[in-house]
Structures are given as C-alpha cells and as structure tokens.
Amino acid sequence: MAKPTSLKLHTKQNIVGWAFVIPASILIFTFFFYPIGKAFLLSFQTGFGANAQYAGLVNYKRLLSDNTFKTSLVNVLTFLVLQVPVMLLLALALAYTLNDHKLKFRALFRTALFLPCATSLVSYSIVFRSLFALDGFMNALLLNLNVIQSPINWLANPWTAKLVIMLALTWRWTGYNMIFFLSALQNIDRSIFEAAIIDGANGFNRFFKITIPMLKPIILLTAIMSTNGTLQLFDETVNITNGGPTNATLSISQYIYRLSFQYSPRFPYAAAMSFVVFVLVGILSAMQMRVGDKR
Amino acid sequence: MRKRLSLLLVCVLAFGLLGSSVALANKTVTVWAWDPAFNLYAMEEAAKIYNRTAPDVTIEIIETPWDDIQTRLTTAVMAGQTNSLPDIMLIQDNALMKNVIDFPGTFADLTNSGIDFNLFADFKVGLTSVDGKNYAVPFDNGAAISALRVDVLEQAGFTLADFTDITWSDFIAKGKVVLEKTGKPLLSIVAESPDLVMMCLQSAGTWLFDEDGEVFLANNEALKEVIRIYVELAKSGVMVQVNDWEQYISSFTRGTVAGTMNGCWIIGSIVQPEDQKGLWSVTNIPRLETVPNATNYSNQGGSSWVVRADSPNRDLAIDFLAKTFAGSVELYETILPSSGALATYLPAGDSQAYGVPHEYFGGQAIYADITQYAALVPQVKYGVYNYEARDAVGVAIAKVLAGLDIDSALREAEETVKFLMDF
C-alpha cells in the first residue's frame, strides 16, 4: 500500500519540478540560445535580409585584415591587462580591510564603496566626462594644487583618454568585486586564523597562506567576470570618449554597434566579430581556470 | 477565485479588442521624430492645421531620438517586421540616401504623389532623392551660417562686413587679430567631429565621394585644403577644440568664444543667454580660395520626412504631409518665431514672417538672409557610406593634428572606407 503512493508522490514531485523549470527554460532557449545559434549561422553569410547567402568563412577571414577591428581588440586587451588586475587587487585589499572586526563605521565604508554599482553606466560616464573636461573639475583641482601649469586635455590624448576610461572602470566596478571578496572572507572560519596566530603566523603569512588560497574560487570568479565585462565594454567608452581620439578607446562592442547601426548595416560581419569575442572570453576563462582552479 | 480571474481576463481582452476597433474607425497616423522644441513642435502644429479639414484623423507623435529611429529602422527592416515602424519618420539627411538604398522598398516613392518638389530648395531635393526619385518631404533648413559677436569684433576694430564674403585665409588673419586684442577665439568645435570639414567641402560643391559614388579622399585637393585650414585654425588658437556638444554650446553661450559656424538651426542655442541680446549677427561662411567653384554657402545637418511604403495609412500619411509640410505657408509662419525652424519650402520664404527683424541679432532680418543663403548652397550627394567616411575623416584630422602629414592620413582614411565599402 505504501509503495505505490510513494511512487506516485515521486512522479508528482517530478512533474511539479519540471513545471517549474520548463517555462524559464523555454524563455531562455527562445530568447537566448536560439538567437545565439541564429547569429552563428548569420556569421557565415553575406548580404542582408532576404538576399543573404552562405559564404563560408568570408567574414572571419575579413576580420584578419580589418585594421579598425585590430585597434579595438588591442584597446580592450590593454584595458584588460592594465585595469583588471589593479581593480581586483584593490577590491581584495579593501575587502580585507573592511573585514576587520575592530574597524569602526564598517557598514558606512562598505556602503560607500558599493554605492558606485548602484549608479547607471551612462550617468556615471557622463559625470566622468565632465570631470575630465578641459575646464572640468580635475584640471581645476590640479591647477589649484600647482601640480600642473596648464590644463591637460585628458580626452584628446590617446593615453590620457585610456587612463580616464580605466579610472572610471575602476571606480565603478571595484566595489562590486569587493562585495564578492567580502562575503567569501566572512565564510572563512575564524578558528583557522586563530590557529594560525597560535602557530606564530604573522599578518603577511596569514594573508598569503590562508586568505588568498581560501579565496581562490572567488578570485577566479571575479577575474572571469571582469574579463568578460572588459571584452564587452561599451557604455563607458561610448559616453566618455565615443571611441576617440583616433579610435584609441574604441571597444569591440562599439565597433560592432557602428557596423550594425551607424554604417551601412553589416549584420553578418558584426555577428562574426561577436563570435570572436565569445571565443576570446572562452579561451581567457579556460586559461584562468587552468591557472587558478586546482581542485 | 479562478473563475473571477478568468472573467477579468475576458473583460481585459474584450476591452482591448474594443479599444483597437475604436482606433480603426478613427484613423491614426503615427510619427517618430526627435527634439520637442523643434521637430515635434512643428509636427504638432501641422496636425492642428490638418485636423481643420480632416478632424477624424489623429496624428500620434512619438518622441524618438534619432539614434533610436536608426536602430529600430535597421532592426525592423532586417527582421522583416516593418509593421513595427510608424507611418511617418523623420530621417537625418546625411543618413537618408544610405537608408533608401540599403532598404529598398521601405520608403514610399513620393515622386508622383502630387507633392510639388520644385517648391523646395534645390540642394535639399538633391539630398532627399535617389536616382531621380523623391523619397522624402524636405523639412528644416541647414544652411550654414557664420554667427559672430559684433561687440567683440568692434573691440578688435572690425565690423560684420569684414567677415562677409571673405576667404578662409582672410578669416584666420582677422581671427588672429581678434584673439590678440580681445583674447577670444572666433570658433569652437567638438574635437574629431568633422562637421566643419564637411561644411567647407559642400561649400565647394565636393564631397567625400565622387560622382560614381567612389570614395574620394586621398586625391581630394579640396579636402586637403580644408584640413590645412582646420589645422591652422586649431594651431593659431582662432578655433578651440572641446570634447562634447554641451561644451561646444556653452563655449559661446558663456561668451568664451566670440562666434560659431554651423547649420542655421544652431540659432536656437545662440539665443539662449539673455545678456547677449543684440550682440550677435549672422553672415555667410568663408570660402576656400584655392578650390574652383568655391562659394560662401553650405549646409550642415537638417532632416526630412519619409513615409513607410507598406503602411496601411500610406496615402493618408502622404496627404497629411502634402497639405502641411509641402503645402502650408501658414505652418511655416507659425513655427518660425518660436522655434526658429527655417523652411526649405520656398513659398514660405516670401512670407511676411521671414522679413521680421530679429531682436537678438540687433534687428537683422536673419531669416530672410538665411533663406537667400539656402538658395545658393551647392548640391552634393552624401552617399551610402557617408558615416563610414565621416568617421575616417575625423580620425585623419586627429592624426594630422598629432603630427602625421595630410597625404598619409587621408590615404589611411581612404583605405579604411574602401575596406568598409568592399563587402
């Protein structure tokens, strides 16, 4: 008597489970995976609309000789190499400091550091643009402090423009990564540290021998997310520099946007470009997993 | 509970159906346009005029920024969902040819629609037609003006006449004197925005593409001359470069720069600060001296109305445009004083409203003057790859300013554009 009921219950639970999963899955498949598949097919075509034809790897070959694409690729890789490590180290250091139980006003500092993440990408970019304008706040500040003799045209010089973008990215995303580190730090059992102190480990050793190894999965997660975000950079460069000067801050996403909507539309070529980004994210993540994840 | 919910659902559905059937009985023409003070205002006034004779037609105006119109248009056409587009759209002139050629059949051919295109300024009809067919009802005038602060010129010992019908080298020489005596540059420009360059090119009747639509940068002597002028303007300090549009506007509204050169729609921004009332004047732009056929007249910006070809309201939409933007002097008289929306509809130019002196410009009848300029603007074809070429020229200018020679910079630019055209 008991057996059939439990089987029935099991099937019932199964049905309920599937009922919960299916609507979301259908939505994800239709609006996420289906377009990705379509875009992949599109990237092998030429022409557009009803006249599109399959043309093999033409679009991918074309990428190799596209100087603007190479410029944009170098730009985002520069941001990736220079900005992401600095930001993650900063986030880690801040999280470590704010995890100190003796620190006063911890909640206030945490909120203050996380607050940038609550601002819209476009609005903070516009604020940064005006901060670094020729007659903006930064120049006024530096002039008044006598650090510089004449105003710096930040956004007109390729390297200072890149610097402003990186500063903006750091301001916006450090707090976001810090929260991940902070929650991970709080999950580390305090008794481990106590044991280490009894064993005579100094602060330096505790940080590098205990905290860092324990945080490894989270460091990996934030590194992959930041890599992904940087390769898809769009809002900041569009709104702060619009890709200038001389394409020095042009991101791949902005080039894709230009090719799709500002220039004569080249959807297949733009799709091919986005798949290159996709593959790059995949490769970089795989590399980070190999280096970072030794479980 | 469930019953009640389904009842509610049925009610909502029935109401929705009812709503849509009401909308069908009462014809609605939808319009996408940007800029509430200018284009949307003009559309609203046009709707009022049209409703006098056709009270059962509703003109539904939806504010849509230009970038969004372009994005939605491209997406809708690519996806074959043109029914998501409105009946009438405002299109930037510099993107019109591109959209007409890239999306054949999307826009209604207005050539034999009863609209008389001879009544519009020549250059504007040139911009809105492709292969001899008219695809848009021309709207606002982008005739180029040189607006200058007369009080600043006087401090340096000049009058407006010294800046009228002059050449660029004249302008730079006098600009240097003004800068020296008053400390004020005469021009400001958004860095890497090639607007000024394009304006100068059109003043000589040339463009970034030749008659066959081939890219024309590396051997374009007019363009080289313009870039030389640009560099001299920038290096001499007669023109300052700023980083964005807001800074550009504030450079002359705050009075740090004593003039500006742009399409005449810039007047709307010039007249903002009360304390500069009566200090401004408008004249034509300098001409290129070494280039044959160079004039003191050009165009910058401007937009036109297109009708969706497969719209069920197509004929109604065309009728609406024909009776308002292409047939009502009254409309242009109404919108001129408050928005400064200057027409390219020539019969409106004879109207009394255009001869009225403008207080802000020391009593100068600027609208009459600008209408005269508009008639003299050389015709060019912006072409399908206009945006590609603009961006490339912008980069070339920045490289020249950073020290690269003009020939190499333009060769690079030409290669970039050729690459983007070669698909």
XYZ file of C-alpha atoms in Angstrom:
718
model
C 0.000 0.000 0.000
C 2.771 2.350 0.939
C 4.878 1.702 -2.141
C 2.507 2.848 -4.912
C 1.744 6.064 -3.008
C 5.422 6.991 -2.676
C 5.983 6.282 -6.373
C 3.043 8.453 -7.168
C 4.435 11.140 -4.931
C 7.770 10.858 -6.688
C 6.185 11.303 -10.129
C 4.118 14.121 -8.783
C 7.228 15.855 -7.488
C 8.897 15.269 -10.813
C 6.038 16.847 -12.670
C 5.996 19.807 -10.330
C 9.759 20.156 -10.735
C 9.548 20.151 -14.498
C 6.642 22.554 -14.391
C 8.865 24.963 -12.532
C 11.827 24.504 -14.834
C 10.106 24.424 -18.205
C 8.719 27.968 -18.502
C 12.078 29.540 -17.656
C 13.899 27.075 -19.918
C 11.614 27.798 -22.836
C 12.177 31.506 -22.372
C 15.947 31.078 -22.128
C 16.039 28.851 -25.184
C 13.879 31.091 -27.356
C 15.377 34.402 -26.337
C 18.942 33.376 -25.560
C 20.165 30.178 -27.194
C 18.064 30.419 -30.347
C 19.395 33.924 -31.207
C 22.942 32.770 -30.446
C 22.507 29.880 -32.877
C 20.948 32.191 -35.453
C 23.773 34.704 -35.034
C 26.277 31.911 -35.519
C 24.621 30.930 -38.811
C 24.397 34.615 -39.755
C 28.140 34.998 -39.319
C 28.687 32.650 -42.278
C 26.502 34.701 -44.601
C 26.975 37.736 -46.792
C 24.434 40.292 -47.936
C 21.448 41.020 -45.779
C 17.771 40.419 -45.275
C 16.207 38.072 -47.782
C 19.269 38.216 -50.055
C 21.659 36.687 -47.540
C 23.740 33.804 -48.842
C 26.090 31.365 -47.200
C 29.659 32.263 -47.975
C 31.716 30.121 -45.633
C 34.406 31.782 -43.581
C 34.497 35.019 -45.586
C 33.559 37.202 -42.615
C 36.109 35.558 -40.345
C 38.859 35.939 -42.959
C 37.910 39.570 -43.385
C 38.472 40.190 -39.694
C 42.153 39.386 -40.143
C 42.616 42.342 -42.468
C 40.380 44.778 -40.592
C 42.653 47.393 -39.028
C 39.863 49.032 -37.043
C 38.970 45.666 -35.528
C 42.607 45.097 -34.592
C 42.763 48.544 -32.995
C 39.630 47.854 -30.965
C 40.927 44.429 -29.942
C 44.223 45.914 -28.764
C 42.278 48.593 -26.880
C 40.155 46.175 -24.869
C 43.133 43.893 -24.237
C 45.039 46.919 -22.928
C 42.182 47.690 -20.563
C 42.097 44.029 -19.561
C 45.804 43.736 -18.814
C 46.205 47.078 -17.061
C 42.901 47.676 -15.344
C 41.533 44.297 -14.230
C 44.488 43.204 -12.037
C 44.687 46.612 -10.361
C 40.955 46.622 -9.721
C 40.901 43.095 -8.302
C 43.881 43.753 -6.022
C 42.247 46.937 -4.826
C 38.958 45.134 -4.240
C 40.757 42.389 -2.329
C 42.676 44.871 -0.192
C 39.529 46.842 0.577
C 37.564 43.707 1.404
C 40.364 42.524 3.709
C 40.470 45.898 5.475
C 36.709 46.116 5.832
C 36.520 42.583 7.200
C 38.462 43.699 10.270
C 36.100 43.461 13.208
C 37.829 46.267 15.070
C 37.259 48.769 12.285
C 34.696 51.429 13.131
C 31.936 52.528 10.713
C 32.428 49.361 8.676
C 28.888 49.409 7.316
C 29.302 53.012 6.222
C 32.532 52.281 4.334
C 31.044 49.194 2.719
C 28.009 51.116 1.549
C 30.151 53.965 0.262
C 32.358 51.603 -1.707
C 29.450 49.636 -3.101
C 27.407 52.707 -3.989
C 29.010 53.278 -7.424
C 27.491 49.966 -8.533
C 24.042 51.394 -7.985
C 24.634 54.202 -10.488
C 23.690 53.836 -14.117
C 26.568 53.217 -16.508
C 25.588 56.109 -18.728
C 25.169 58.678 -15.972
C 28.451 57.928 -14.242
C 30.193 58.029 -17.613
C 28.792 61.474 -18.301
C 29.956 62.625 -14.876
C 33.456 61.319 -15.611
C 33.462 63.053 -18.961
C 32.681 66.388 -17.358
C 35.178 65.790 -14.526
C 37.936 65.349 -17.077
C 36.831 68.077 -19.469
C 39.365 70.755 -20.395
C 37.658 73.181 -17.989
C 36.495 70.387 -15.712
C 36.975 69.667 -12.030
C 40.164 67.605 -12.354
C 42.056 70.316 -14.200
C 40.797 72.990 -11.803
C 41.914 70.865 -8.847
C 45.353 70.074 -10.251
C 45.891 73.698 -11.325
C 44.955 74.997 -7.887
C 47.249 72.493 -6.205
C 50.002 73.633 -8.583
C 50.564 70.071 -9.756
C 50.263 71.155 -13.381
C 50.937 74.514 -15.004
C 48.383 74.379 -17.834
C 45.197 72.308 -18.145
C 45.571 68.802 -19.559
C 43.210 67.894 -22.389
C 42.579 64.438 -20.937
C 40.192 63.122 -23.521
C 42.108 64.393 -26.554
C 45.287 62.394 -25.983
C 45.204 58.639 -26.668
C 46.920 57.578 -23.455
C 45.276 60.008 -21.049
C 41.913 59.090 -22.606
C 42.656 55.408 -21.941
C 43.668 56.341 -18.402
C 40.370 58.144 -17.788
C 38.433 55.109 -19.038
C 40.425 52.838 -16.724
C 39.902 55.167 -13.757
C 36.185 55.229 -14.477
C 36.012 51.436 -14.748
C 37.914 51.056 -11.510
C 35.637 53.480 -9.695
C 32.528 51.735 -10.938
C 33.486 48.080 -10.536
C 35.886 47.841 -7.563
C 33.063 47.900 -5.027
C 31.174 45.278 -6.987
C 34.094 42.846 -6.824
C 34.795 43.799 -3.218
C 31.375 42.505 -2.173
C 32.227 39.065 -3.561
C 35.505 39.014 -1.667
C 33.852 40.270 1.485
C 31.211 37.564 1.509
C 33.872 34.948 0.817
C 36.045 36.308 3.631
C 33.146 36.058 6.033
C 32.789 32.404 5.143
C 36.349 31.653 6.227
C 36.215 30.105 9.660
C 37.845 32.456 12.181
C 39.238 29.500 14.068
C 41.634 28.910 11.162
C 43.146 32.340 11.744
C 43.218 31.793 15.491
C 45.047 28.525 14.975
C 47.488 30.302 12.652
C 48.124 33.020 15.228
C 48.832 30.392 17.876
C 51.234 28.739 15.454
C 53.014 32.083 15.178
C 51.991 33.134 11.646
C 52.339 36.899 11.128
C 49.789 39.059 9.275
C 51.686 38.775 5.992
C 51.723 34.986 6.157
C 48.100 34.780 7.235
C 47.063 36.865 4.215
C 49.103 35.000 1.614
C 48.993 31.486 3.055
C 45.410 31.385 4.308
C 43.233 34.196 2.926
C 44.387 34.059 -0.691
C 44.173 30.261 -1.055
C 40.767 30.204 0.625
C 39.557 32.972 -1.711
C 40.872 31.318 -4.848
C 37.481 30.270 -6.265
C 36.129 33.786 -5.761
C 39.241 35.413 -7.236
C 38.723 33.148 -10.217
C 35.065 34.086 -10.465
C 35.719 37.826 -10.298
C 38.603 37.555 -12.760
C 36.428 35.749 -15.287
C 33.553 38.165 -14.815
C 35.866 41.161 -15.214
C 37.469 39.676 -18.315
C 34.046 39.099 -19.773
C 32.912 42.608 -18.882
C 36.020 44.281 -20.268
C 35.859 42.456 -23.589
C 32.239 43.567 -23.931
C 32.967 47.143 -22.847
C 30.510 49.583 -24.396
C 28.753 52.185 -22.223
C 31.851 53.794 -20.749
C 33.829 54.282 -23.932
C 30.792 55.414 -25.918
C 29.822 58.024 -23.362
C 33.189 59.247 -22.135
C 35.227 59.379 -25.339
C 32.958 57.971 -28.066
C 35.849 55.737 -29.063
C 38.213 58.646 -29.685
C 40.751 60.126 -30.020
C 41.825 58.388 -33.246
C 39.957 55.241 -32.159
C 42.290 54.927 -29.150
C 39.433 53.882 -26.860
C 37.192 52.217 -29.432
C 35.901 48.958 -27.971
C 34.942 45.895 -29.982
C 31.314 46.285 -28.955
C 31.224 49.866 -30.156
C 32.695 48.834 -33.497
C 30.047 46.122 -33.748
C 27.408 48.751 -32.996
C 28.798 51.079 -35.648
C 28.853 48.295 -38.221
C 25.292 47.303 -37.407
C 23.518 50.594 -36.930
C 25.579 53.634 -37.841
C 27.220 52.450 -41.015
C 25.515 50.616 -43.843
C 24.318 47.603 -41.846
C 26.719 44.616 -41.898
C 24.955 42.213 -39.579
C 26.762 39.030 -40.728
C 30.172 40.638 -40.310
C 29.168 42.102 -36.933
C 27.933 38.648 -35.883
C 31.265 37.108 -36.852
C 33.007 39.741 -34.751
C 30.844 38.993 -31.725
C 31.677 35.304 -32.048
C 35.353 36.155 -31.974
C 34.708 37.970 -28.695
C 32.777 34.920 -27.486
C 35.690 32.619 -28.329
C 38.164 35.023 -26.722
C 36.158 35.087 -23.495
C 36.094 31.293 -23.625
C 39.855 30.994 -24.129
C 40.730 33.536 -21.445
C 38.343 31.929 -18.970
C 39.762 28.483 -19.702
C 43.273 29.829 -19.151
C 42.250 31.364 -15.846
C 40.569 28.119 -14.775
C 43.733 26.168 -15.559
C 45.915 28.582 -13.630
C 43.535 29.243 -10.762
C 41.427 26.179 -10.175
C 43.493 23.263 -8.918
C 40.685 21.377 -7.221
C -11.095 32.840 -7.362
C -10.092 31.171 -10.593
C -13.450 31.987 -12.130
C -13.121 35.583 -11.158
C -9.646 35.747 -12.676
C -10.788 34.303 -15.985
C -13.712 36.680 -16.007
C -11.287 39.526 -15.512
C -9.126 38.194 -18.335
C -12.095 38.003 -20.684
C -13.009 41.560 -19.760
C -9.486 42.781 -20.425
C -9.365 41.020 -23.780
C -12.772 42.318 -24.813
C -11.777 45.794 -23.764
C -8.565 45.526 -25.729
C -10.443 44.422 -28.844
C -12.922 47.215 -28.364
C -10.075 49.669 -27.982
C -8.400 48.581 -31.190
C -11.648 48.625 -33.164
C -12.225 52.180 -31.981
C -8.748 53.085 -33.157
C -9.532 51.588 -36.558
C -12.639 53.643 -37.043
C -10.727 56.757 -36.084
C -7.712 56.832 -38.412
C -4.368 57.318 -36.743
C -1.121 58.312 -38.407
C 1.903 57.656 -36.218
C 5.023 59.762 -36.410
C 8.511 59.325 -34.985
C 10.650 62.411 -34.569
C 13.095 63.930 -32.092
C 13.587 67.345 -30.448
C 10.414 68.577 -28.708
C 11.179 72.267 -29.200
C 11.755 71.923 -32.903
C 10.576 68.902 -34.899
C 7.873 67.673 -32.533
C 6.514 71.177 -32.149
C 6.351 71.586 -35.922
C 4.562 68.229 -36.206
C 2.018 69.219 -33.567
C 1.259 72.450 -35.390
C 0.978 70.542 -38.662
C -1.502 68.157 -37.020
C -3.614 71.111 -35.857
C -3.708 72.524 -39.372
C -4.567 69.145 -40.912
C -7.309 68.452 -38.374
C -9.208 71.524 -39.533
C -10.011 69.740 -42.792
C -9.760 66.163 -41.552
C -10.991 66.120 -37.950
C -11.326 62.315 -37.816
C -7.592 61.733 -38.316
C -5.394 61.534 -35.254
C -1.715 62.343 -35.694
C 0.071 60.404 -32.990
C 3.519 61.874 -32.419
C 6.028 59.747 -30.538
C 9.272 61.332 -29.416
C 12.112 59.091 -30.576
C 15.763 60.199 -30.580
C 17.486 59.953 -33.958
C 19.841 57.171 -32.863
C 16.849 55.116 -31.769
C 14.999 55.737 -35.015
C 18.018 54.472 -36.970
C 18.460 51.440 -34.708
C 14.791 50.490 -34.778
C 14.545 51.066 -38.502
C 17.527 48.822 -39.211
C 16.287 46.115 -36.854
C 12.735 46.169 -38.187
C 13.773 46.012 -41.838
C 16.353 43.292 -41.215
C 13.815 41.207 -39.347
C 11.137 41.796 -41.965
C 8.926 43.407 -39.342
C 8.349 46.783 -40.947
C 4.863 46.918 -39.456
C 6.540 47.847 -36.167
C 7.567 51.129 -37.779
C 5.395 54.258 -37.747
C 3.728 55.726 -40.829
C 5.985 58.772 -40.917
C 9.580 59.060 -39.720
C 11.986 61.946 -39.550
C 15.346 60.983 -41.072
C 18.630 62.883 -40.921
C 19.563 63.991 -44.406
C 23.056 62.563 -44.067
C 21.572 59.090 -43.475
C 18.708 59.304 -45.936
C 20.414 58.004 -49.058
C 22.008 55.181 -47.071
C 18.657 54.013 -45.740
C 16.851 54.349 -49.064
C 19.498 52.326 -50.903
C 20.144 49.755 -48.161
C 16.454 49.111 -47.536
C 14.805 49.189 -50.972
C 11.038 49.322 -50.865
C 10.852 50.514 -47.275
C 10.118 54.145 -48.048
C 7.295 55.348 -50.256
C 8.347 56.849 -53.590
C 6.795 60.314 -53.439
C 7.718 61.391 -56.981
C 4.192 61.177 -58.383
C 2.340 61.642 -55.138
C 1.131 65.113 -56.008
C 3.756 66.867 -53.911
C 5.493 69.568 -55.960
C 9.193 69.183 -55.213
C 10.045 72.230 -57.331
C 8.800 74.295 -54.425
C 11.694 73.160 -52.225
C 15.301 74.367 -52.190
C 17.378 72.579 -54.835
C 20.110 71.299 -52.538
C 17.540 69.770 -50.216
C 15.721 67.991 -53.028
C 19.132 66.700 -54.117
C 19.708 65.224 -50.660
C 16.307 63.585 -50.443
C 16.181 61.976 -53.864
C 17.877 58.845 -55.148
C 18.135 58.057 -58.869
C 15.774 60.891 -59.707
C 13.050 59.674 -57.361
C 11.919 61.683 -54.346
C 11.756 59.727 -51.126
C 11.212 62.422 -48.520
C 9.426 65.675 -47.899
C 12.217 68.149 -47.126
C 11.883 69.831 -43.775
C 14.319 72.003 -41.911
C 16.974 74.163 -43.389
C 20.596 73.511 -42.543
C 22.036 76.429 -44.490
C 25.411 77.236 -42.984
C 25.839 80.491 -41.125
C 28.718 82.249 -39.503
C 27.291 83.803 -36.336
C 29.565 86.365 -34.717
C 29.571 88.615 -31.660
C 29.585 92.096 -33.180
C 30.657 93.743 -29.895
C 33.800 91.599 -29.783
C 34.562 92.313 -33.428
C 34.239 96.043 -32.730
C 36.718 95.848 -29.856
C 39.200 94.477 -32.358
C 38.336 97.181 -34.885
C 36.216 95.079 -37.236
C 32.635 95.132 -38.416
C 30.448 92.333 -39.696
C 31.234 93.452 -43.256
C 34.867 92.459 -42.672
C 33.676 88.882 -42.201
C 31.188 88.752 -45.069
C 32.076 87.210 -48.448
C 35.652 86.549 -47.297
C 38.111 83.711 -47.801
C 39.408 81.382 -45.107
C 42.882 82.935 -45.029
C 41.199 86.305 -44.500
C 39.154 84.790 -41.708
C 42.221 83.338 -39.999
C 44.187 86.582 -40.324
C 41.349 88.644 -38.844
C 40.640 85.961 -36.272
C 44.220 86.248 -35.029
C 43.759 89.993 -34.555
C 40.533 89.407 -32.625
C 42.257 86.814 -30.462
C 45.178 89.128 -29.785
C 43.051 92.167 -28.928
C 40.200 90.527 -27.021
C 41.575 87.127 -26.026
C 38.582 85.440 -27.609
C 38.706 82.736 -30.271
C 36.137 83.030 -33.055
C 35.211 79.358 -33.300
C 34.830 76.289 -31.159
C 34.362 72.757 -32.379
C 33.850 69.282 -30.957
C 37.198 67.520 -31.385
C 37.160 64.810 -34.059
C 33.729 65.819 -35.227
C 34.287 66.533 -38.911
C 31.222 68.790 -39.215
C 33.205 71.910 -40.094
C 35.244 69.982 -42.642
C 32.122 68.617 -44.298
C 30.577 72.066 -44.349
C 33.617 73.525 -46.140
C 33.608 70.664 -48.640
C 29.994 71.208 -49.571
C 30.632 74.938 -49.962
C 32.885 73.994 -52.886
C 30.371 71.501 -54.247
C 32.573 68.484 -53.472
C 32.100 65.611 -51.086
C 33.888 62.566 -49.707
C 32.630 60.562 -52.690
C 32.888 61.328 -56.397
C 30.034 61.270 -58.906
C 30.229 57.487 -59.293
C 29.952 57.008 -55.550
C 33.615 56.004 -55.211
C 35.419 57.160 -52.094
C 37.297 60.375 -52.812
C 39.699 61.228 -50.008
C 43.359 60.636 -50.864
C 43.338 62.746 -54.047
C 40.694 65.222 -52.969
C 42.513 68.573 -53.212
C 39.570 70.439 -51.702
C 39.626 68.142 -48.671
C 43.386 68.614 -48.251
C 42.911 72.363 -48.351
C 40.123 72.148 -45.777
C 42.283 70.070 -43.430
C 45.150 72.557 -43.820
C 42.714 75.319 -42.831
C 41.441 73.241 -39.930
C 44.957 72.691 -38.620
C 45.816 76.360 -38.965
C 42.612 77.352 -37.183
C 43.422 74.984 -34.341
C 47.132 75.829 -34.076
C 46.593 79.602 -34.234
C 44.026 79.417 -31.445
C 41.355 81.094 -33.592
C 39.384 77.868 -33.108
C 39.319 75.898 -29.846
C 38.520 72.204 -29.680
C 36.209 70.930 -26.959
C 35.236 67.383 -26.090
C 31.492 67.272 -26.400
C 28.413 69.038 -27.635
C 27.496 70.593 -24.253
C 30.915 72.207 -24.009
C 30.584 73.422 -27.567
C 27.257 75.116 -26.821
C 28.471 76.612 -23.541
C 31.637 77.963 -25.205
C 29.596 80.634 -26.987
C 26.631 80.940 -24.608
C 29.098 81.704 -21.811
C 30.917 84.094 -24.090
C 34.370 82.486 -24.002
C 34.214 82.148 -27.773
C 33.028 85.028 -29.947
C 31.262 83.135 -32.690
C 30.306 79.862 -34.257
C 29.798 78.308 -37.665
C 27.129 75.707 -38.205
C 23.795 74.938 -39.801
C 21.327 77.751 -39.094
C 19.474 75.546 -36.601
C 22.250 76.486 -34.160
C 20.392 79.815 -33.729
C 18.127 78.032 -31.256
C 21.138 77.611 -28.961
C 22.675 81.023 -29.639
C 19.607 82.925 -28.455
C 19.548 81.269 -25.022
C 21.510 83.747 -22.816
C 19.564 86.959 -22.188
C 22.667 89.064 -21.567
C 23.948 88.638 -25.130
C 20.791 90.015 -26.714
C 21.541 92.320 -29.616
C 25.228 91.443 -29.663
C 25.097 88.774 -32.358
C 24.966 88.978 -36.124
C 24.769 86.421 -38.894
C 26.706 86.292 -42.132
C 27.818 83.753 -44.729
C 30.763 81.423 -44.202
C 34.285 81.976 -45.618
C 35.093 80.293 -48.941
C 38.048 78.125 -49.972
C 40.363 80.224 -52.140
C 42.374 77.593 -53.987
C 39.407 75.433 -54.933
C 37.464 76.131 -58.143
C 33.713 76.796 -57.818
C 34.076 77.557 -54.115
C 31.186 79.528 -52.629
C 30.371 81.206 -49.329
C 27.381 78.930 -48.838
C 26.940 75.467 -47.438
C 24.705 73.184 -45.446
C 25.080 71.346 -42.162
C 22.546 68.908 -40.786
C 18.870 69.040 -41.477
C 16.285 66.310 -41.777
C 13.290 65.264 -43.854
C 10.049 63.279 -43.508
C 9.716 59.813 -45.039
C 6.592 57.673 -45.374
C 6.636 53.912 -44.842
C 5.842 52.212 -48.142
C 3.842 49.258 -46.783
C 1.867 51.227 -44.240
C -1.908 50.766 -44.444
C -2.146 54.519 -43.887
C 0.340 55.327 -46.598
C -1.932 57.508 -48.720
C -3.303 59.269 -45.692
C 0.209 59.979 -44.445
C 1.238 61.367 -47.824
C -1.894 63.501 -47.959
C -1.094 64.823 -44.493
C 2.446 65.803 -45.490
C 1.279 67.260 -48.809
C -1.213 69.543 -47.105
C 1.104 70.656 -44.312
C 4.879 70.492 -44.773
C 4.557 70.595 -48.555
C 1.627 72.925 -48.881
C 1.013 75.191 -45.931
C 2.808 78.514 -45.724
C 0.791 79.094 -42.569
C 2.508 76.162 -40.869
C 5.954 77.596 -41.515
C 4.801 81.043 -40.405
C 3.556 79.549 -37.142
C 6.628 77.546 -36.255
C 9.255 80.097 -37.295
C 9.044 82.690 -34.487
C 9.119 80.319 -31.508
C 11.331 77.503 -32.778
C 13.404 79.198 -35.477
C 12.568 76.218 -37.701
C 13.547 77.628 -41.042
C 11.900 76.074 -44.032
C 13.291 74.805 -47.275
C 9.760 75.271 -48.647
C 10.348 78.230 -50.912
C 6.835 79.774 -50.927
C 7.236 80.234 -47.155
C 10.311 82.377 -47.779
C 8.172 85.093 -49.345
C 6.046 85.250 -46.250
C 5.988 88.355 -44.068
C 7.193 86.347 -41.076
C 10.600 85.834 -42.699
C 11.257 89.536 -43.155
C 10.705 90.407 -39.489
C 13.823 91.814 -37.816
C 15.232 89.589 -35.072
C 15.872 91.388 -31.786
C 18.565 89.036 -30.667
C 20.569 89.782 -33.780
C 20.426 93.558 -33.454
C 17.364 93.877 -35.646
C 18.868 91.929 -38.560
C 16.234 90.133 -40.659
C 18.220 86.927 -40.295
C 15.571 84.559 -41.657
C 15.345 86.434 -44.938
C 19.154 86.442 -45.168
C 19.464 82.736 -44.417
C 16.751 81.871 -46.936
C 18.901 83.663 -49.503
C 21.950 81.646 -48.458
C 19.948 78.418 -48.762
C 19.157 79.135 -52.395
C 22.903 79.338 -53.149
C 24.070 76.133 -51.416
C 25.871 73.820 -53.880
C 24.219 70.429 -54.393
C 26.104 67.311 -53.354
C 25.156 63.658 -52.829
C 26.003 62.435 -49.331
C 26.041 58.826 -50.452
C 25.501 55.443 -48.856
C 28.799 55.308 -46.953
C 28.657 58.819 -45.549
C 29.007 57.794 -41.899
C 31.939 55.489 -42.621
C 33.742 58.313 -44.424
C 32.899 60.900 -41.766
C 34.420 58.763 -39.009
C 37.509 58.067 -41.105
C 37.991 61.773 -41.817
C 37.544 62.549 -38.114
C 40.347 60.125 -37.267
C 42.509 61.550 -40.077
C 42.135 65.090 -38.715
C 43.113 63.993 -35.220
C 46.170 62.234 -36.654
C 47.181 65.308 -38.656
C 46.842 67.456 -35.539
C 49.084 64.970 -33.742
C 51.745 65.396 -36.426
C 51.038 62.982 -39.289
C 51.189 64.512 -42.781
C 47.892 65.119 -44.548
C 48.586 62.812 -47.500
C 49.336 59.751 -45.375
C 46.422 60.433 -43.044
C 43.997 60.682 -45.955
C 45.470 57.600 -47.635
C 44.830 55.657 -44.429
C 41.312 57.082 -44.215
C 40.609 56.108 -47.816
C 41.797 52.565 -47.163
C 39.552 52.320 -44.100
C 36.493 53.489 -46.040
C 37.303 51.260 -49.019
C 37.585 48.321 -46.665
C 34.160 49.092 -45.198
C 32.614 49.535 -48.652
C 34.080 46.341 -50.062
C 31.677 43.623 -48.984
